[in-house]
Short mmCIF file of C-alpha atoms in Angstrom, two decimals:
data_model
loop_
_atom_site.label_atom_id
_atom_site.label_comp_id
_atom_site.label_asym_id
_atom_site.label_seq_id
_atom_site.Cartn_x
_atom_site.Cartn_y
_atom_site.Cartn_z
CA UNK A 1 -67.39 4.36 12.02
CA UNK A 2 -70.40 6.14 13.52
CA UNK A 3 -68.18 7.75 16.13
CA UNK A 4 -65.72 8.96 13.48
CA UNK A 5 -68.64 10.46 11.56
CA UNK A 6 -69.73 12.17 14.77
CA UNK A 7 -66.24 13.60 15.20
CA UNK A 8 -66.31 14.92 11.63
CA UNK A 9 -69.63 16.66 12.33
CA UNK A 10 -68.19 18.13 15.54
CA UNK A 11 -65.29 19.58 13.55
CA UNK A 12 -67.70 20.81 10.87
CA UNK A 13 -69.85 22.52 13.49
CA UNK A 14 -66.80 24.13 15.11
CA UNK A 15 -65.25 25.54 11.94
CA UNK A 16 -68.26 26.34 9.77
CA UNK A 17 -71.84 27.54 9.94
CA UNK A 18 -73.15 24.32 8.43
CA UNK A 19 -75.89 22.78 10.63
CA UNK A 20 -75.26 19.23 11.80
CA UNK A 21 -77.74 16.44 12.66
CA UNK A 22 -79.20 16.48 16.16
CA UNK A 23 -78.01 12.95 16.90
CA UNK A 24 -74.39 14.16 16.88
CA UNK A 25 -74.61 15.70 20.35
CA UNK A 26 -71.54 17.16 22.03
CA UNK A 27 -68.94 16.25 24.61
CA UNK A 28 -65.80 18.36 25.26
CA UNK A 29 -63.58 15.34 24.64
CA UNK A 30 -65.10 14.93 21.19
CA UNK A 31 -63.83 18.36 20.15
CA UNK A 32 -60.33 17.28 21.13
CA UNK A 33 -60.63 14.07 19.13
CA UNK A 34 -62.25 15.83 16.16
CA UNK A 35 -58.97 17.60 15.35
CA UNK A 36 -58.03 14.59 13.22
CA UNK A 37 -60.83 15.55 10.81
CA UNK A 38 -60.07 19.27 10.49
CA UNK A 39 -58.53 18.68 7.03
CA UNK A 40 -61.73 16.89 5.97
CA UNK A 41 -63.65 20.04 6.83
CA UNK A 42 -61.07 21.94 4.79
CA UNK A 43 -61.74 19.64 1.84
CA UNK A 44 -65.44 20.47 2.08
CA UNK A 45 -64.72 24.21 2.26
CA UNK A 46 -62.32 23.87 -0.67
CA UNK A 47 -64.96 22.02 -2.68
CA UNK A 48 -67.44 24.84 -2.10
CA UNK A 49 -64.81 27.42 -3.07
CA UNK A 50 -63.89 25.48 -6.20
CA UNK A 51 -67.52 24.96 -7.19
CA UNK A 52 -68.38 28.64 -6.81
CA UNK A 53 -65.25 29.62 -8.72
CA UNK A 54 -65.97 27.28 -11.63
CA UNK A 55 -69.64 28.21 -11.84
CA UNK A 56 -69.09 31.95 -11.52
CA UNK A 57 -66.26 31.90 -14.08
CA UNK A 58 -68.63 30.28 -16.57
CA UNK A 59 -71.37 32.84 -15.89
CA UNK A 60 -69.35 36.02 -15.33
CA UNK A 61 -65.60 36.65 -15.46
CA UNK A 62 -62.48 35.20 -13.78
CA UNK A 63 -62.01 38.25 -11.55
CA UNK A 64 -65.61 38.20 -10.33
CA UNK A 65 -65.42 34.44 -9.87
CA UNK A 66 -62.39 34.77 -7.58
CA UNK A 67 -64.11 37.32 -5.36
CA UNK A 68 -67.30 35.25 -5.18
CA UNK A 69 -65.31 32.12 -4.36
CA UNK A 70 -63.48 33.86 -1.52
CA UNK A 71 -66.74 35.38 -0.27
CA UNK A 72 -68.33 31.93 -0.22
CA UNK A 73 -65.61 30.56 2.06
CA UNK A 74 -65.86 33.57 4.36
CA UNK A 75 -69.61 33.12 4.69
CA UNK A 76 -69.25 29.37 5.14
CA UNK A 77 -66.63 29.63 7.90
CA UNK A 78 -67.70 32.93 9.44
CA UNK A 79 -64.21 34.33 8.66
CA UNK A 80 -62.98 32.08 11.47
CA UNK A 81 -59.38 31.78 10.27
CA UNK A 82 -59.17 35.30 8.83
CA UNK A 83 -60.13 36.67 12.24
CA UNK A 84 -57.33 34.67 13.86
CA UNK A 85 -54.85 35.94 11.28
CA UNK A 86 -55.85 39.57 11.93
CA UNK A 87 -55.61 39.13 15.71
CA UNK A 88 -52.18 37.53 15.34
CA UNK A 89 -50.96 40.43 13.21
CA UNK A 90 -52.21 42.90 15.83
CA UNK A 91 -50.58 41.00 18.69
CA UNK A 92 -47.23 40.38 17.06
CA UNK A 93 -47.00 43.42 14.80
CA UNK A 94 -45.48 45.66 17.46
CA UNK A 95 -42.54 45.19 19.80
CA UNK A 96 -44.47 44.23 22.91
CA UNK A 97 -44.02 41.64 25.62
CA UNK A 98 -45.51 38.15 25.41
CA UNK A 99 -48.15 39.03 27.98
CA UNK A 100 -49.14 42.22 26.16
CA UNK A 101 -49.27 40.40 22.82
CA UNK A 102 -51.66 37.80 24.24
CA UNK A 103 -53.78 40.57 25.72
CA UNK A 104 -53.99 42.38 22.37
CA UNK A 105 -54.95 39.18 20.58
CA UNK A 106 -57.93 38.75 22.92
CA UNK A 107 -59.28 42.18 21.95
CA UNK A 108 -62.21 41.79 19.55
CA UNK A 109 -61.38 45.07 17.84
CA UNK A 110 -59.08 45.06 14.81
CA UNK A 111 -56.02 47.29 14.80
CA UNK A 112 -53.77 48.72 12.12
CA UNK A 113 -51.53 45.66 11.88
CA UNK A 114 -54.52 43.36 11.64
CA UNK A 115 -56.23 45.45 8.98
CA UNK A 116 -53.11 45.74 6.85
CA UNK A 117 -52.29 42.05 7.26
CA UNK A 118 -55.80 40.99 6.33
CA UNK A 119 -55.83 43.17 3.21
CA UNK A 120 -52.46 41.81 2.14
CA UNK A 121 -53.25 38.12 2.68
CA UNK A 122 -56.66 38.35 1.00
CA UNK A 123 -55.21 40.42 -1.82
CA UNK A 124 -52.41 37.92 -2.36
CA UNK A 125 -54.92 35.07 -2.33
CA UNK A 126 -57.12 36.83 -4.88
CA UNK A 127 -54.19 37.75 -7.11
CA UNK A 128 -52.87 34.19 -7.07
CA UNK A 129 -56.24 32.62 -7.83
CA UNK A 130 -56.85 35.18 -10.56
CA UNK A 131 -53.54 34.25 -12.19
CA UNK A 132 -54.46 30.57 -12.37
CA UNK A 133 -56.68 29.11 -15.09
CA UNK A 134 -59.93 27.80 -13.63
CA UNK A 135 -58.85 24.25 -14.54
CA UNK A 136 -55.89 24.65 -12.15
CA UNK A 137 -57.54 26.89 -9.56
CA UNK A 138 -60.07 24.14 -8.77
CA UNK A 139 -57.54 21.47 -7.70
CA UNK A 140 -55.39 24.16 -6.07
CA UNK A 141 -58.29 25.19 -3.84
CA UNK A 142 -59.06 21.59 -2.87
CA UNK A 143 -55.45 21.02 -1.87
CA UNK A 144 -54.95 24.40 -0.20
CA UNK A 145 -57.91 24.16 2.16
CA UNK A 146 -57.10 20.57 3.10
CA UNK A 147 -53.35 20.86 3.61
CA UNK A 148 -53.53 24.19 5.45
CA UNK A 149 -55.78 22.72 8.12
CA UNK A 150 -53.52 19.68 8.43
CA UNK A 151 -50.61 22.04 9.11
CA UNK A 152 -52.61 23.67 11.90
CA UNK A 153 -53.15 20.26 13.49
CA UNK A 154 -49.40 19.59 13.29
CA UNK A 155 -48.77 22.78 15.25
CA UNK A 156 -51.28 21.76 17.92
CA UNK A 157 -49.24 18.57 18.29
CA UNK A 158 -45.81 20.22 18.12
CA UNK A 159 -46.30 23.26 20.36
CA UNK A 160 -47.61 23.85 23.87
CA UNK A 161 -50.58 26.11 24.43
CA UNK A 162 -49.38 29.65 25.07
CA UNK A 163 -52.48 31.27 26.51
CA UNK A 164 -54.37 30.89 29.75
CA UNK A 165 -55.69 27.33 29.63
CA UNK A 166 -58.47 28.08 32.12
CA UNK A 167 -59.77 30.90 29.91
CA UNK A 168 -59.33 29.11 26.57
CA UNK A 169 -62.43 29.27 24.36
CA UNK A 170 -61.78 25.74 23.11
CA UNK A 171 -60.04 24.14 26.08
CA UNK A 172 -60.03 20.59 24.62
CA UNK A 173 -57.97 21.79 21.64
CA UNK A 174 -55.60 23.69 23.92
CA UNK A 175 -54.70 20.36 25.52
CA UNK A 176 -52.96 19.14 22.38
CA UNK A 177 -53.51 16.41 19.81
CA UNK A 178 -52.39 12.80 20.01
CA UNK A 179 -49.90 11.32 17.59
CA UNK A 180 -52.67 9.20 16.11
CA UNK A 181 -54.83 12.27 15.63
CA UNK A 182 -52.05 14.08 13.81
CA UNK A 183 -51.42 11.02 11.64
CA UNK A 184 -55.08 10.88 10.60
CA UNK A 185 -55.05 14.60 9.82
CA UNK A 186 -51.96 14.21 7.66
CA UNK A 187 -53.59 11.17 6.07
CA UNK A 188 -56.48 13.32 4.87
CA UNK A 189 -54.01 15.71 3.25
CA UNK A 190 -52.06 12.83 1.72
CA UNK A 191 -55.21 11.30 0.24
CA UNK A 192 -56.19 14.57 -1.44
CA UNK A 193 -52.65 15.17 -2.71
CA UNK A 194 -52.34 11.63 -4.06
CA UNK A 195 -55.81 11.82 -5.57
CA UNK A 196 -55.00 14.98 -7.50
CA UNK A 197 -51.69 13.56 -8.72
CA UNK A 198 -53.44 10.36 -9.84
CA UNK A 199 -56.27 12.30 -11.50
CA UNK A 200 -53.85 14.28 -13.64
CA UNK A 201 -50.28 12.93 -13.37
CA UNK A 202 -48.96 16.13 -14.92
CA UNK A 203 -49.99 17.88 -11.70
CA UNK A 204 -47.68 15.94 -9.41
CA UNK A 205 -44.90 18.59 -9.40
CA UNK A 206 -47.44 21.28 -8.48
CA UNK A 207 -48.83 19.11 -5.69
CA UNK A 208 -45.37 18.30 -4.35
CA UNK A 209 -44.15 21.89 -4.52
CA UNK A 210 -47.29 23.17 -2.81
CA UNK A 211 -47.05 20.68 0.05
CA UNK A 212 -43.36 21.47 0.56
CA UNK A 213 -44.08 25.21 0.66
CA UNK A 214 -46.90 24.65 3.14
CA UNK A 215 -44.65 22.56 5.37
CA UNK A 216 -41.97 25.26 5.26
CA UNK A 217 -44.57 27.90 6.09
CA UNK A 218 -45.87 25.86 9.03
CA UNK A 219 -42.31 25.41 10.29
CA UNK A 220 -41.69 29.17 10.07
CA UNK A 221 -44.96 29.87 11.88
CA UNK A 222 -44.10 27.37 14.61
CA UNK A 223 -40.72 29.05 15.19
CA UNK A 224 -42.35 32.47 15.35
CA UNK A 225 -45.15 31.44 17.71
CA UNK A 226 -42.72 29.63 20.01
CA UNK A 227 -40.25 32.52 20.07
CA UNK A 228 -42.80 35.30 20.58
CA UNK A 229 -45.50 33.56 22.58
CA UNK A 230 -44.04 30.32 23.87
CA UNK A 231 -46.50 28.22 21.88
CA UNK A 232 -49.76 28.40 19.95
CA UNK A 233 -53.13 30.00 20.55
CA UNK A 234 -56.38 29.69 18.63
CA UNK A 235 -55.55 32.89 16.77
CA UNK A 236 -52.13 31.68 15.67
CA UNK A 237 -53.68 28.46 14.38
CA UNK A 238 -55.94 30.59 12.19
CA UNK A 239 -52.92 32.56 11.04
CA UNK A 240 -51.07 29.34 10.24
CA UNK A 241 -54.01 28.14 8.17
CA UNK A 242 -54.15 31.38 6.19
CA UNK A 243 -50.39 31.49 5.57
CA UNK A 244 -50.14 27.88 4.42
CA UNK A 245 -53.30 28.15 2.30
CA UNK A 246 -51.74 31.02 0.34
CA UNK A 247 -48.46 29.12 0.03
CA UNK A 248 -50.22 26.12 -1.52
CA UNK A 249 -51.91 28.38 -4.06
CA UNK A 250 -48.58 30.05 -4.80
CA UNK A 251 -47.04 26.62 -5.34
CA UNK A 252 -49.48 25.97 -8.18
CA UNK A 253 -48.76 29.37 -9.69
CA UNK A 254 -44.99 28.85 -9.54
CA UNK A 255 -45.40 25.44 -11.16
CA UNK A 256 -47.51 26.99 -13.93
CA UNK A 257 -44.87 29.65 -14.48
CA UNK A 258 -42.15 27.03 -14.89
CA UNK A 259 -44.28 24.16 -16.22
CA UNK A 260 -41.87 23.62 -19.10
CA UNK A 261 -39.02 23.11 -16.65
CA UNK A 262 -40.90 20.35 -14.80
CA UNK A 263 -41.80 18.49 -17.99
#
């Protein structure tokens, strides 16, 4: 149990700016094993986003609350996944070779495709959250941040690493994830999904639709990354997380739109 807690803290340290206890330490192999707890980190990020949204909506307005909630997650994660999404858009936005695309994605500067993509994905996220009542936006955020990170773990398991393994910033993750690790990651997502459905049974269609959309989005991402790059990179994992996060939120909005049909 202590080791699993250590792995959670390793994942938390990797994906957020949250300080971890000194006793955790670090070994490269632990980062590889910590992938199983990436969705747990997502649940924590989602809880912060939901808490800020609920509190700010009570104090200010829904629109301001959405912006503050999104800002809180960006500060908490250091825009880790958003940066990967922008780099992926820059690399794959033009008709370039695989080698050139990987080279572009390593560039720390943001290009036109990355800027436009980032504006669109953040705008879509804000518009979707703003269209949901706070009572639904809270569970939607919890599910979105958890499931989206589980989908990224699935891609680490399903695809080979496309970049230069020797130059990988997180080499242990580039070496893939075990079947057990992927199962634990999916288990985190399943627990959150089941918990929300049990908390309010009327939500089960929204939960199911959101998970299905996220899975479809992850499948589409996997096909694109394999076709264009031959596998995944750290940037494409960030892009996968952003795409599937938005799809989960959209699933809740679609359910709300047709709630009478599901009843």
